[in-house]
Structure formats: C-alpha cells, structure tokens
C-alpha cells in the first residue's frame, strides 16, 4: 500500500477508489548505448518497438522513429501508456536496424531486446539494462535506458519557432536545420524531450508549431533550465552542430501578444577561436502558449491523482514518533481509521519497508545476547514493482535477526512471492550475492480460505522457529535467561 498524504475522500462525482480509479498515464523515453553494428559500410539505423503482453501473447504497441547511422540513439518519440498499479503489465522493448522501408519486423536486423514490467520502470524512474539476443545471450555491449515520467499535470505548452541567419554547413548548399530540446534528469544528464522536423536548404527555417506536456518539458517547473540545440541534418547521421542556448519556460513565456523572444545560437568552439564572433544565428520564439488539456484533466479526475507525495512506508496511526499499536486489535483499528485519509496508488514497492525493519534489526545486533528478533508481516495482492531492490533488501536482511512472512491475498500471480521464498533454492540479489539464510515464508491465503484459523497460523509460522534458532546459533549468542554452562 502506498500512502498519498492529503488524499481524503474522493470528490463528489469522482470515481470510487478501486482498480479502475488508480490509473494514470505514463510517458516512457528510450535511448540505446553501444548497439550492435549490423551494417557493413556504415553504422546501424536503429528503431525501438514496444510490445505489451495480452493474454500471453506479445502485441506491438508502438515504435519510435529511426535514428540514422547511430549506435547510441536517443529517440524523440515517446511511448505513452496507462499505468494500472495493481496489475503486472509486462513490456518488451526490441531494437532493430532498419534495412528497408517495410513495416514487417522480419525485414530488419534484430539488435536486442529487454523485458520487464511497467511498474519496475515507474518505481525506479529510470533504468539501464543490457540488451539480450533471442537466445538470451548478451547483444554485445548493447544497453537500453528507459525513463518514466508520470503525466500528472494536464498543462501543455505549444511553441512556434523560426531561425534567422543560421551558419551555413553544407558545402554545395545552405543548411538543413532542426532543433532538439533537453531537460536535466535526476542523474544530472541532459535528457532529450523533443526533436523538430528538418527544414531543407535554408538558413532561415520556420518550424511547424508543436505541443508537448509541460511536465515532459520541465517537470512542471517554470524555472528549470532547458537546453536547445540546433543541428544541420546529414543523411549519414553525422549531423553538424550549429549552436545552442539555454532558457526556461518562464523566459519563453515572454513571447506573447505578437512580440517574439529571440535567443542567440552560440557555438562555444567558434566563440573561443574567433575574437569577433557574435553568434551562429538567431532562434526566434514566435509564440509560447500554455493551456490545459481538459480531456486529460477528465482522465486524471477519473483516474489516479498524483499531485501528492507517494509514500511506501508510513505509520498507519499517522504518528511517526510513536507508530506502535497495541495488539492485533490495535492494528486493525488504526488501519480502519487511516483508510478515509489515503488513496491507494502504485507502484507497490516492498524494499522500503524491508529496509525499514532491517534498520531496527541492525540495532539489535549490538547486543551480546539473544534478546530481540524481528518479524515483518506483509499482506499483499501479489503485485510487486521493485523486485530487484526487494531481492537485494532481503539478501541484506538475511544477515540480521529478522524474518519476513508474506501472505498472498486474492487470485493474483504470486510467482514473485514464491521466488522470494527460498525453499527450493537460496535467494540471490541482482548482483549475484547469495542470502545468508532463508528468512522468507510465503503463504497463499486462498489455500486456507475454508480451513480452520489454526491451520493458517501453523502454515504462516511453520519456518519461524527454525529461522530464529538458526540465526542465534550461527551468531553463537546465548538466550537472555540461560545459565552459564
């Protein structure tokens, strides 16, 4: 359960809390690094195809543009999907080298693929993973990077731009200019947001107006820096750099009421070499309009509102200084009391609460006797978004005085829970580190729905005594009330 502070009850007329209510739109940006080179006389011309799984079958959802002669493409085309946090939405990203104009994928060379759930990407915000061939072997050193942006703001920005006296880059012509817009990512690197069309044979281009979500361009922050790059398009993919400038949405908003905003396009190398260098042309922002997409607003109100902060670990009595409840009745009472004040929302991350309890257990290791052992009980519908982080958290927790009991409720696919329960084989983290011991016990509630309470309790606690004894024996810690031998 994730907590969105200030959630409160849904507004009158809004959809009720439930699986249909908790839906939002997510925008995925894709880039590749070190892709396989399938072309003999040049480099690969990659494009990315997104597949979604429906009834056990992979169906093409959308595809990006083709990056000409480029082994490290950053695709301008975004994938926009509905995110249902309570579902496991399986995705596959496949990259191909375009050889023909055919839409049939078998006509193009395969460069590698990567599969995961949408929740995994949303949970991490940005992931970089190796690409695999059909036989699951590495596709050379190829990597794919996928970044997720929740479209939680219904504002859109429409820009109309032109250029004047841009540098001539073509030997027998003028230039074929286009623009790229970047925003700073959480990792400090510039992230491609939008690429305009190419205007052929001109130093004074006029680009078509374009509209993008404001949250995509600047994360809704009007003062966030935006990097604009101007290039001369070349058919071989080696586009010539013309110049650049930085701005912000607040600055661009000065272009209104028929008064354009001009930005000098600067080439830093030329600026250093030439004393009398002024600029490499001027980019003219003819108009900048911020409006609201009301159809999108209706979608948000009928879906999940993300304007609040999502928390994966919070005290259900809303008292972080004293988060304790008195017995099972106290837990049930606090849970019932908190429900009207929260909205359920994903992704469903387990690692924060595992790490939270692990911090208590780590403090207990400072004691010289077996005085404390911690048990984390997780009741879940089976959907887990941060599997890699949870595996790592469980492996680290296996060194501490704690156990984890997971009760699966409902008819969901509990394969992830069974994987964490290392009965058949010892759990490993995504880095390959093996758990010191098995500390997870998974029990599907549906198998005990009609059984006596004692039967469920027995199954839930079946491995706990052994886990407790195993830990303290390994640490050679005597019980607190034991007499000297």
Tab-separated table of C-alpha atoms in Angstrom:
chain	number	residue	atom	x	y	z
A	1	UNK	CA	0.000	0.000	0.000
A	2	UNK	CA	1.339	3.420	-0.909
A	3	UNK	CA	0.162	6.462	1.003
A	4	UNK	CA	-0.653	9.772	-0.681
A	5	UNK	CA	-0.860	12.422	2.066
A	6	UNK	CA	-3.863	14.669	1.936
A	7	UNK	CA	-5.785	12.149	-0.102
A	8	UNK	CA	-9.002	12.311	1.836
A	9	UNK	CA	-12.239	11.086	0.381
A	10	UNK	CA	-12.830	11.331	-3.379
A	11	UNK	CA	-14.605	14.479	-4.506
A	12	UNK	CA	-18.295	14.276	-5.267
A	13	UNK	CA	-18.789	12.698	-8.661
A	14	UNK	CA	-15.268	11.255	-8.796
A	15	UNK	CA	-14.747	7.580	-9.462
A	16	UNK	CA	-14.525	5.401	-6.351
A	17	UNK	CA	-11.277	4.043	-5.017
A	18	UNK	CA	-10.524	0.768	-6.728
A	19	UNK	CA	-8.653	-0.818	-9.592
A	20	UNK	CA	-10.341	1.415	-12.174
A	21	UNK	CA	-9.744	4.514	-10.075
A	22	UNK	CA	-5.988	4.037	-9.760
A	23	UNK	CA	-4.981	4.586	-13.366
A	24	UNK	CA	-2.596	7.206	-14.676
A	25	UNK	CA	-0.745	7.954	-17.876
A	26	UNK	CA	2.991	7.327	-18.030
A	27	UNK	CA	5.393	8.568	-20.688
A	28	UNK	CA	8.435	6.400	-21.445
A	29	UNK	CA	11.607	7.767	-23.061
A	30	UNK	CA	14.030	5.288	-24.630
A	31	UNK	CA	17.691	5.520	-25.586
A	32	UNK	CA	20.320	2.950	-26.513
A	33	UNK	CA	24.045	2.644	-25.976
A	34	UNK	CA	26.715	0.583	-27.743
A	35	UNK	CA	24.241	-1.132	-30.063
A	36	UNK	CA	25.333	-3.890	-32.424
A	37	UNK	CA	26.566	-2.673	-35.798
A	38	UNK	CA	24.692	-4.663	-38.449
A	39	UNK	CA	25.643	-2.512	-41.453
A	40	UNK	CA	28.791	-3.233	-43.474
A	41	UNK	CA	29.615	0.195	-44.881
A	42	UNK	CA	28.036	2.324	-42.144
A	43	UNK	CA	26.503	2.008	-38.692
A	44	UNK	CA	23.140	0.580	-37.715
A	45	UNK	CA	19.965	2.613	-38.233
A	46	UNK	CA	18.079	1.624	-35.049
A	47	UNK	CA	14.453	1.988	-34.064
A	48	UNK	CA	12.688	0.650	-30.974
A	49	UNK	CA	9.446	-1.316	-30.899
A	50	UNK	CA	7.375	-1.623	-27.725
A	51	UNK	CA	5.361	-4.801	-27.184
A	52	UNK	CA	2.747	-5.343	-24.487
A	53	UNK	CA	1.583	-8.744	-23.292
A	54	UNK	CA	-2.100	-9.535	-23.770
A	55	UNK	CA	-3.473	-12.977	-22.853
A	56	UNK	CA	0.014	-14.466	-23.005
A	57	UNK	CA	0.789	-13.008	-26.442
A	58	UNK	CA	3.125	-10.145	-27.314
A	59	UNK	CA	1.398	-7.442	-29.348
A	60	UNK	CA	3.116	-4.445	-30.921
A	61	UNK	CA	2.053	-1.274	-29.131
A	62	UNK	CA	4.089	1.418	-30.878
A	63	UNK	CA	7.503	2.165	-32.348
A	64	UNK	CA	9.927	5.082	-32.370
A	65	UNK	CA	11.452	6.927	-35.282
A	66	UNK	CA	14.615	5.573	-36.911
A	67	UNK	CA	17.968	7.035	-35.850
A	68	UNK	CA	20.202	7.072	-38.920
A	69	UNK	CA	23.730	5.695	-38.628
A	70	UNK	CA	23.724	5.797	-34.822
A	71	UNK	CA	24.816	3.190	-32.262
A	72	UNK	CA	23.866	5.450	-29.329
A	73	UNK	CA	20.395	6.720	-30.232
A	74	UNK	CA	18.162	8.922	-28.103
A	75	UNK	CA	14.677	8.534	-29.524
A	76	UNK	CA	12.443	11.583	-29.652
A	77	UNK	CA	9.208	9.576	-29.933
A	78	UNK	CA	7.745	8.748	-26.516
A	79	UNK	CA	5.624	5.761	-25.517
A	80	UNK	CA	2.529	6.781	-23.547
A	81	UNK	CA	0.716	4.042	-21.618
A	82	UNK	CA	-1.997	3.663	-18.996
A	83	UNK	CA	-0.432	2.509	-15.735
A	84	UNK	CA	-2.574	0.241	-13.533
A	85	UNK	CA	-0.507	-0.097	-10.378
A	86	UNK	CA	-2.370	-3.167	-9.125
A	87	UNK	CA	-1.585	-5.138	-12.303
A	88	UNK	CA	1.610	-6.674	-13.645
A	89	UNK	CA	1.897	-5.004	-17.055
A	90	UNK	CA	4.627	-6.841	-18.945
A	91	UNK	CA	6.556	-4.885	-21.568
A	92	UNK	CA	9.164	-5.835	-24.136
A	93	UNK	CA	11.453	-3.320	-25.837
A	94	UNK	CA	13.027	-4.649	-29.044
A	95	UNK	CA	15.527	-2.756	-31.177
A	96	UNK	CA	16.017	-3.300	-34.899
A	97	UNK	CA	18.341	-1.999	-37.589
A	98	UNK	CA	16.192	-0.614	-40.385
A	99	UNK	CA	17.246	-2.063	-43.716
A	100	UNK	CA	14.156	-1.421	-45.815
A	101	UNK	CA	11.067	0.760	-45.761
A	102	UNK	CA	8.937	-2.280	-44.863
A	103	UNK	CA	6.816	-2.256	-41.693
A	104	UNK	CA	7.419	-6.008	-41.305
A	105	UNK	CA	9.932	-6.545	-38.500
A	106	UNK	CA	11.371	-9.698	-40.070
A	107	UNK	CA	12.697	-7.454	-42.860
A	108	UNK	CA	15.023	-5.713	-40.401
A	109	UNK	CA	18.083	-6.909	-38.447
A	110	UNK	CA	17.483	-7.654	-34.758
A	111	UNK	CA	19.709	-5.691	-32.333
A	112	UNK	CA	18.469	-6.971	-28.972
A	113	UNK	CA	15.603	-6.769	-26.515
A	114	UNK	CA	14.731	-6.222	-22.869
A	115	UNK	CA	11.628	-7.254	-20.915
A	116	UNK	CA	10.256	-6.009	-17.598
A	117	UNK	CA	7.055	-4.764	-16.001
A	118	UNK	CA	5.821	-1.203	-16.317
A	119	UNK	CA	5.774	-0.999	-12.522
A	120	UNK	CA	9.514	-1.717	-12.419
A	121	UNK	CA	10.230	1.295	-14.625
A	122	UNK	CA	7.813	3.604	-12.780
A	123	UNK	CA	9.262	2.514	-9.440
A	124	UNK	CA	12.858	3.223	-10.489
A	125	UNK	CA	12.003	6.269	-12.678
A	126	UNK	CA	14.998	5.397	-14.849
A	127	UNK	CA	16.676	2.060	-15.569
A	128	UNK	CA	19.598	0.943	-17.731
A	129	UNK	CA	19.796	-2.744	-18.630
A	130	UNK	CA	21.756	-4.957	-21.059
A	131	UNK	CA	20.082	-5.986	-24.298
A	132	UNK	CA	19.681	-9.694	-24.988
A	133	UNK	CA	19.504	-11.706	-28.177
A	134	UNK	CA	16.766	-14.275	-28.839
A	135	UNK	CA	18.899	-16.963	-27.135
A	136	UNK	CA	19.170	-14.771	-24.008
A	137	UNK	CA	22.874	-14.138	-24.650
A	138	UNK	CA	24.154	-10.549	-24.429
A	139	UNK	CA	23.708	-8.450	-27.550
A	140	UNK	CA	27.340	-7.408	-27.443
A	141	UNK	CA	27.757	-4.490	-25.084
A	142	UNK	CA	24.365	-3.075	-26.024
A	143	UNK	CA	22.356	-1.288	-23.333
A	144	UNK	CA	18.894	0.242	-23.196
A	145	UNK	CA	17.870	3.113	-20.935
A	146	UNK	CA	14.202	3.721	-20.170
A	147	UNK	CA	12.924	6.721	-18.202
A	148	UNK	CA	9.380	7.114	-16.894
A	149	UNK	CA	7.515	10.388	-16.498
A	150	UNK	CA	4.101	10.412	-14.829
A	151	UNK	CA	1.835	12.761	-16.768
A	152	UNK	CA	0.288	14.176	-13.625
A	153	UNK	CA	-0.241	17.720	-14.919
A	154	UNK	CA	-2.761	18.495	-17.638
A	155	UNK	CA	-0.968	21.655	-18.816
A	156	UNK	CA	0.552	21.579	-22.295
A	157	UNK	CA	2.917	24.044	-23.951
A	158	UNK	CA	2.787	24.993	-27.626
A	159	UNK	CA	5.881	26.554	-29.203
A	160	UNK	CA	6.257	28.202	-32.600
A	161	UNK	CA	9.884	28.755	-33.668
A	162	UNK	CA	11.933	30.042	-36.565
A	163	UNK	CA	15.595	30.727	-37.302
A	164	UNK	CA	17.474	33.644	-38.851
A	165	UNK	CA	20.895	33.686	-40.500
A	166	UNK	CA	21.981	30.299	-39.192
A	167	UNK	CA	25.503	29.124	-40.077
A	168	UNK	CA	25.921	27.501	-43.496
A	169	UNK	CA	27.117	23.904	-43.004
A	170	UNK	CA	26.670	22.265	-46.415
A	171	UNK	CA	29.440	22.687	-48.981
A	172	UNK	CA	27.156	22.961	-52.008
A	173	UNK	CA	24.058	24.271	-50.306
A	174	UNK	CA	22.950	26.028	-47.167
A	175	UNK	CA	21.861	24.040	-44.092
A	176	UNK	CA	19.097	21.603	-43.208
A	177	UNK	CA	18.407	22.744	-39.640
A	178	UNK	CA	16.452	21.086	-36.859
A	179	UNK	CA	16.172	21.676	-33.107
A	180	UNK	CA	16.446	19.401	-30.084
A	181	UNK	CA	15.074	20.285	-26.627
A	182	UNK	CA	16.617	18.818	-23.466
A	183	UNK	CA	15.850	18.974	-19.747
A	184	UNK	CA	18.149	17.974	-16.835
A	185	UNK	CA	17.475	14.486	-15.492
A	186	UNK	CA	17.728	13.339	-11.884
A	187	UNK	CA	21.182	11.936	-12.693
A	188	UNK	CA	22.407	15.349	-13.842
A	189	UNK	CA	22.499	14.373	-17.525
A	190	UNK	CA	20.544	16.162	-20.232
A	191	UNK	CA	17.519	14.200	-21.397
A	192	UNK	CA	16.008	14.585	-24.866
A	193	UNK	CA	12.427	15.853	-24.739
A	194	UNK	CA	11.576	16.816	-28.312
A	195	UNK	CA	13.106	16.958	-31.779
A	196	UNK	CA	11.617	19.154	-34.501
A	197	UNK	CA	11.305	18.254	-38.156
A	198	UNK	CA	14.151	19.060	-40.567
A	199	UNK	CA	13.746	22.117	-42.793
A	200	UNK	CA	15.731	21.594	-46.012
A	201	UNK	CA	18.046	24.055	-47.796
A	202	UNK	CA	17.652	27.201	-45.734
A	203	UNK	CA	19.391	29.414	-43.194
A	204	UNK	CA	16.066	30.961	-42.202
A	205	UNK	CA	13.901	27.969	-41.218
A	206	UNK	CA	10.324	28.128	-39.973
A	207	UNK	CA	9.374	25.033	-37.986
A	208	UNK	CA	5.859	23.773	-37.508
A	209	UNK	CA	4.338	24.630	-34.107
A	210	UNK	CA	4.463	21.677	-31.722
A	211	UNK	CA	2.790	20.824	-28.427
A	212	UNK	CA	4.236	18.769	-25.566
A	213	UNK	CA	3.077	18.170	-21.973
A	214	UNK	CA	4.553	20.792	-19.688
A	215	UNK	CA	5.650	18.104	-17.254
A	216	UNK	CA	7.614	16.440	-20.077
A	217	UNK	CA	9.449	19.647	-20.958
A	218	UNK	CA	10.316	20.942	-17.498
A	219	UNK	CA	8.676	18.663	-14.874
A	220	UNK	CA	6.181	21.478	-14.334
A	221	UNK	CA	8.973	23.737	-13.020
A	222	UNK	CA	8.809	27.033	-14.932
A	223	UNK	CA	12.350	27.955	-13.870
A	224	UNK	CA	14.030	24.641	-14.736
A	225	UNK	CA	16.757	25.132	-17.372
A	226	UNK	CA	16.030	23.917	-20.891
A	227	UNK	CA	18.850	23.272	-23.343
A	228	UNK	CA	18.103	23.895	-27.029
A	229	UNK	CA	20.500	22.502	-29.642
A	230	UNK	CA	20.483	23.393	-33.347
A	231	UNK	CA	21.932	20.960	-35.915
A	232	UNK	CA	22.346	20.674	-39.655
A	233	UNK	CA	20.894	17.342	-40.769
A	234	UNK	CA	23.132	14.942	-42.719
A	235	UNK	CA	21.895	11.759	-44.365
A	236	UNK	CA	24.740	9.731	-42.847
A	237	UNK	CA	23.620	10.596	-39.319
A	238	UNK	CA	26.664	12.762	-38.600
A	239	UNK	CA	24.649	15.917	-38.021
A	240	UNK	CA	26.702	19.122	-37.876
A	241	UNK	CA	26.396	21.231	-34.749
A	242	UNK	CA	25.286	24.811	-35.440
A	243	UNK	CA	24.784	26.224	-31.955
A	244	UNK	CA	22.925	26.127	-28.654
A	245	UNK	CA	21.316	28.217	-25.959
A	246	UNK	CA	19.648	27.748	-22.577
A	247	UNK	CA	16.323	29.104	-21.475
A	248	UNK	CA	13.360	28.279	-19.245
A	249	UNK	CA	9.613	28.172	-19.650
A	250	UNK	CA	9.279	31.429	-17.719
A	251	UNK	CA	11.615	33.120	-20.217
A	252	UNK	CA	9.852	31.598	-23.196
A	253	UNK	CA	6.525	32.848	-21.883
A	254	UNK	CA	7.776	36.383	-22.630
A	255	UNK	CA	6.977	35.627	-26.287
A	256	UNK	CA	3.321	36.623	-26.415
A	257	UNK	CA	0.910	39.122	-27.902
A	258	UNK	CA	2.797	39.247	-31.190
A	259	UNK	CA	6.130	40.089	-29.526
A	260	UNK	CA	8.704	37.315	-30.278
A	261	UNK	CA	11.545	36.300	-27.988
A	262	UNK	CA	14.958	35.898	-29.634
A	263	UNK	CA	17.847	33.701	-28.497
A	264	UNK	CA	21.382	33.854	-29.861
A	265	UNK	CA	22.532	30.459	-31.107
A	266	UNK	CA	26.099	30.039	-29.800
A	267	UNK	CA	28.800	27.611	-30.920
A	268	UNK	CA	31.252	27.558	-27.952
A	269	UNK	CA	34.204	26.340	-30.082
A	270	UNK	CA	33.769	29.159	-32.580
A	271	UNK	CA	33.287	31.613	-29.744
A	272	UNK	CA	36.685	30.683	-28.290
A	273	UNK	CA	38.545	30.757	-31.594
A	274	UNK	CA	37.140	33.947	-33.171
A	275	UNK	CA	37.569	37.288	-31.452
A	276	UNK	CA	34.803	38.953	-33.419
A	277	UNK	CA	32.400	36.015	-33.120
A	278	UNK	CA	28.861	37.154	-32.396
A	279	UNK	CA	26.656	34.111	-32.878
A	280	UNK	CA	25.811	31.297	-35.299
A	281	UNK	CA	22.385	32.705	-35.974
A	282	UNK	CA	19.284	33.548	-34.016
A	283	UNK	CA	16.413	31.295	-32.907
A	284	UNK	CA	13.140	33.202	-32.816
A	285	UNK	CA	10.395	32.065	-30.481
A	286	UNK	CA	7.347	33.452	-32.233
A	287	UNK	CA	4.825	32.360	-29.639
A	288	UNK	CA	4.595	30.345	-26.450
A	289	UNK	CA	1.209	29.280	-25.125
A	290	UNK	CA	0.438	27.233	-22.036
A	291	UNK	CA	-3.047	25.757	-21.979
A	292	UNK	CA	-4.845	22.932	-20.249
A	293	UNK	CA	-5.789	19.692	-21.940
A	294	UNK	CA	-9.230	19.279	-20.381
A	295	UNK	CA	-9.732	15.828	-21.830
A	296	UNK	CA	-6.597	14.846	-19.948
A	297	UNK	CA	-7.925	16.549	-16.802
A	298	UNK	CA	-11.074	14.446	-17.015
A	299	UNK	CA	-8.841	11.424	-17.313
A	300	UNK	CA	-6.954	12.334	-14.152
A	301	UNK	CA	-10.111	13.008	-12.157
A	302	UNK	CA	-11.488	9.663	-13.270
A	303	UNK	CA	-8.173	8.018	-12.558
A	304	UNK	CA	-5.444	8.446	-10.014
A	305	UNK	CA	-4.380	11.891	-8.794
A	306	UNK	CA	-0.614	12.108	-8.470
A	307	UNK	CA	-0.272	15.655	-7.217
A	308	UNK	CA	0.561	14.360	-3.735
A	309	UNK	CA	3.679	12.643	-2.438
A	310	UNK	CA	3.602	8.845	-2.553
A	311	UNK	CA	4.973	7.043	0.490
A	312	UNK	CA	5.746	3.334	0.740
A	313	UNK	CA	6.429	3.361	4.485
A	314	UNK	CA	4.302	5.348	6.892
A	315	UNK	CA	2.724	4.869	10.303
A	316	UNK	CA	-0.932	3.934	9.842
A	317	UNK	CA	-1.731	5.774	13.061
A	318	UNK	CA	-0.103	8.862	11.450
A	319	UNK	CA	2.208	9.235	14.460
A	320	UNK	CA	5.778	8.631	13.239
A	321	UNK	CA	7.225	9.405	16.686
A	322	UNK	CA	5.078	6.679	18.264
A	323	UNK	CA	3.973	4.342	15.455
A	324	UNK	CA	3.196	1.373	17.702
A	325	UNK	CA	-0.188	-0.347	18.045
A	326	UNK	CA	-1.428	-2.440	20.945
A	327	UNK	CA	-2.007	-5.986	19.700
A	328	UNK	CA	-3.859	-7.181	16.613
A	329	UNK	CA	-6.970	-5.220	17.577
A	330	UNK	CA	-4.916	-2.045	17.746
A	331	UNK	CA	-3.516	-2.696	14.261
A	332	UNK	CA	-6.995	-3.336	12.816
A	333	UNK	CA	-8.365	-0.215	14.466
A	334	UNK	CA	-5.526	2.001	13.186
A	335	UNK	CA	-5.874	0.539	9.693
A	336	UNK	CA	-9.600	1.235	9.572
A	337	UNK	CA	-9.063	4.764	10.847
A	338	UNK	CA	-6.426	5.618	8.213
A	339	UNK	CA	-8.382	4.408	5.153
A	340	UNK	CA	-10.538	7.553	4.714
A	341	UNK	CA	-7.379	9.696	4.631
A	342	UNK	CA	-5.367	7.896	1.955
A	343	UNK	CA	-5.550	6.973	-1.705
A	344	UNK	CA	-4.189	3.641	-2.802
A	345	UNK	CA	-1.608	4.088	-5.502
A	346	UNK	CA	1.372	2.356	-7.030
A	347	UNK	CA	3.970	1.345	-7.661
A	348	UNK	CA	3.904	-1.345	-4.970
A	349	UNK	CA	7.412	-1.293	-3.533
A	350	UNK	CA	8.465	-3.806	-0.890
A	351	UNK	CA	12.081	-2.749	-0.403
A	352	UNK	CA	11.363	0.427	1.648
A	353	UNK	CA	9.516	-1.442	4.403
A	354	UNK	CA	12.004	-4.346	4.359
A	355	UNK	CA	14.856	-1.876	4.790
A	356	UNK	CA	12.870	-0.029	7.464
A	357	UNK	CA	12.547	-3.144	9.650
A	358	UNK	CA	16.126	-4.120	8.834
A	359	UNK	CA	17.336	-0.905	10.460
A	360	UNK	CA	15.673	-1.964	13.735
A	361	UNK	CA	17.196	-5.429	13.421
A	362	UNK	CA	20.649	-3.973	12.754
A	363	UNK	CA	20.498	-2.054	16.032
A	364	UNK	CA	19.733	-5.298	17.865
A	365	UNK	CA	22.971	-6.876	16.621
A	366	UNK	CA	24.887	-4.593	19.005
A	367	UNK	CA	23.631	-6.658	21.944
A	368	UNK	CA	25.634	-9.598	23.226
A	369	UNK	CA	22.678	-11.877	23.989
A	370	UNK	CA	19.709	-13.194	22.024
A	371	UNK	CA	17.197	-10.605	23.208
A	372	UNK	CA	15.434	-9.385	20.049
A	373	UNK	CA	14.217	-10.919	16.817
A	374	UNK	CA	12.013	-9.015	14.367
A	375	UNK	CA	9.183	-10.390	12.223
A	376	UNK	CA	7.799	-8.430	9.266
A	377	UNK	CA	4.328	-9.495	8.127
A	378	UNK	CA	3.359	-8.378	4.612
A	379	UNK	CA	-0.188	-8.902	3.353
A	380	UNK	CA	-0.245	-8.343	-0.394
A	381	UNK	CA	-2.191	-8.905	-3.596
A	382	UNK	CA	0.944	-10.291	-5.230
A	383	UNK	CA	1.963	-7.364	-7.404
A	384	UNK	CA	5.492	-6.142	-6.694
A	385	UNK	CA	7.109	-3.322	-8.629
A	386	UNK	CA	10.665	-3.153	-7.266
A	387	UNK	CA	11.672	-6.808	-7.498
A	388	UNK	CA	15.412	-6.183	-7.920
A	389	UNK	CA	15.549	-3.768	-4.992
A	390	UNK	CA	13.480	-6.157	-2.844
A	391	UNK	CA	15.733	-9.111	-3.653
A	392	UNK	CA	18.728	-7.038	-2.590
A	393	UNK	CA	16.971	-5.881	0.587
A	394	UNK	CA	16.039	-9.466	1.559
A	395	UNK	CA	19.578	-10.718	0.921
A	396	UNK	CA	20.979	-8.000	3.173
A	397	UNK	CA	18.304	-8.651	5.815
A	398	UNK	CA	19.218	-12.363	5.887
A	399	UNK	CA	22.305	-11.372	7.904
A	400	UNK	CA	20.132	-9.784	10.605
A	401	UNK	CA	17.801	-11.061	13.370
A	402	UNK	CA	14.612	-10.851	11.322
A	403	UNK	CA	12.184	-12.921	9.263
A	404	UNK	CA	9.619	-11.957	6.659
A	405	UNK	CA	6.188	-13.594	6.401
A	406	UNK	CA	4.219	-12.850	3.234
A	407	UNK	CA	0.515	-13.677	2.973
A	408	UNK	CA	-0.853	-13.503	-0.555
A	409	UNK	CA	-4.485	-12.424	-0.783
A	410	UNK	CA	-6.646	-12.903	-3.881
A	411	UNK	CA	-6.099	-14.779	-7.107
A	412	UNK	CA	-3.099	-12.850	-8.426
A	413	UNK	CA	0.036	-14.439	-9.829
A	414	UNK	CA	2.244	-14.947	-6.771
A	415	UNK	CA	5.304	-16.119	-8.700
A	416	UNK	CA	7.325	-13.165	-7.364
A	417	UNK	CA	6.455	-14.081	-3.751
A	418	UNK	CA	7.388	-17.723	-4.300
A	419	UNK	CA	10.677	-16.588	-5.803
A	420	UNK	CA	11.483	-14.624	-2.628
A	421	UNK	CA	10.675	-17.689	-0.518
A	422	UNK	CA	13.932	-19.565	-0.941
A	423	UNK	CA	12.620	-23.058	-0.176
A	424	UNK	CA	13.819	-24.614	-3.441
A	425	UNK	CA	16.982	-22.580	-3.847
A	426	UNK	CA	18.788	-19.846	-1.963
A	427	UNK	CA	17.741	-16.353	-2.977
A	428	UNK	CA	20.284	-14.185	-4.773
A	429	UNK	CA	20.287	-10.436	-5.327
A	430	UNK	CA	20.502	-8.999	-8.835
A	431	UNK	CA	24.249	-8.558	-8.227
A	432	UNK	CA	24.663	-12.298	-7.587
A	433	UNK	CA	25.112	-12.098	-3.804
A	434	UNK	CA	23.534	-15.098	-2.070
A	435	UNK	CA	21.327	-14.801	1.011
A	436	UNK	CA	22.988	-15.906	4.264
A	437	UNK	CA	19.864	-17.944	5.069
A	438	UNK	CA	16.218	-18.321	4.104
A	439	UNK	CA	14.177	-15.720	6.003
A	440	UNK	CA	11.029	-15.540	3.847
A	441	UNK	CA	7.894	-17.651	4.314
A	442	UNK	CA	5.147	-17.226	1.718
A	443	UNK	CA	1.595	-18.482	2.255
A	444	UNK	CA	-1.259	-18.048	-0.282
A	445	UNK	CA	-4.383	-17.242	1.720
A	446	UNK	CA	-6.701	-18.772	-0.910
A	447	UNK	CA	-5.458	-22.246	0.018
A	448	UNK	CA	-6.655	-21.732	3.602
A	449	UNK	CA	-9.839	-19.763	2.978
A	450	UNK	CA	-12.097	-22.568	4.159
A	451	UNK	CA	-9.695	-24.047	6.698
A	452	UNK	CA	-9.579	-23.517	10.433
A	453	UNK	CA	-7.712	-20.465	11.691
A	454	UNK	CA	-5.193	-22.722	13.384
A	455	UNK	CA	-4.282	-24.279	10.028
A	456	UNK	CA	-3.408	-20.903	8.530
A	457	UNK	CA	-1.471	-19.869	11.640
A	458	UNK	CA	0.510	-23.124	11.505
A	459	UNK	CA	1.459	-22.556	7.869
A	460	UNK	CA	2.387	-18.926	8.478
A	461	UNK	CA	4.646	-19.746	11.429
A	462	UNK	CA	5.982	-23.073	10.124
A	463	UNK	CA	9.546	-21.933	9.379
A	464	UNK	CA	9.876	-19.233	12.031
A	465	UNK	CA	11.263	-21.294	14.980
A	466	UNK	CA	13.954	-22.792	12.761
A	467	UNK	CA	14.877	-19.372	11.368
A	468	UNK	CA	15.222	-17.880	14.860
A	469	UNK	CA	17.358	-20.730	16.180
A	470	UNK	CA	19.447	-20.807	13.017
A	471	UNK	CA	20.330	-17.134	13.311
A	472	UNK	CA	21.333	-17.136	17.001
A	473	UNK	CA	23.261	-20.390	16.699
A	474	UNK	CA	25.188	-19.004	13.762
A	475	UNK	CA	25.988	-15.884	15.802
A	476	UNK	CA	26.775	-18.048	18.857
A	477	UNK	CA	24.538	-15.880	21.047
A	478	UNK	CA	23.071	-17.405	24.214
A	479	UNK	CA	19.429	-16.743	25.261
A	480	UNK	CA	18.959	-13.920	27.764
A	481	UNK	CA	17.854	-16.226	30.618
A	482	UNK	CA	20.334	-19.065	30.004
A	483	UNK	CA	22.547	-20.220	32.797
A	484	UNK	CA	26.357	-20.463	32.305
A	485	UNK	CA	27.379	-23.916	31.083
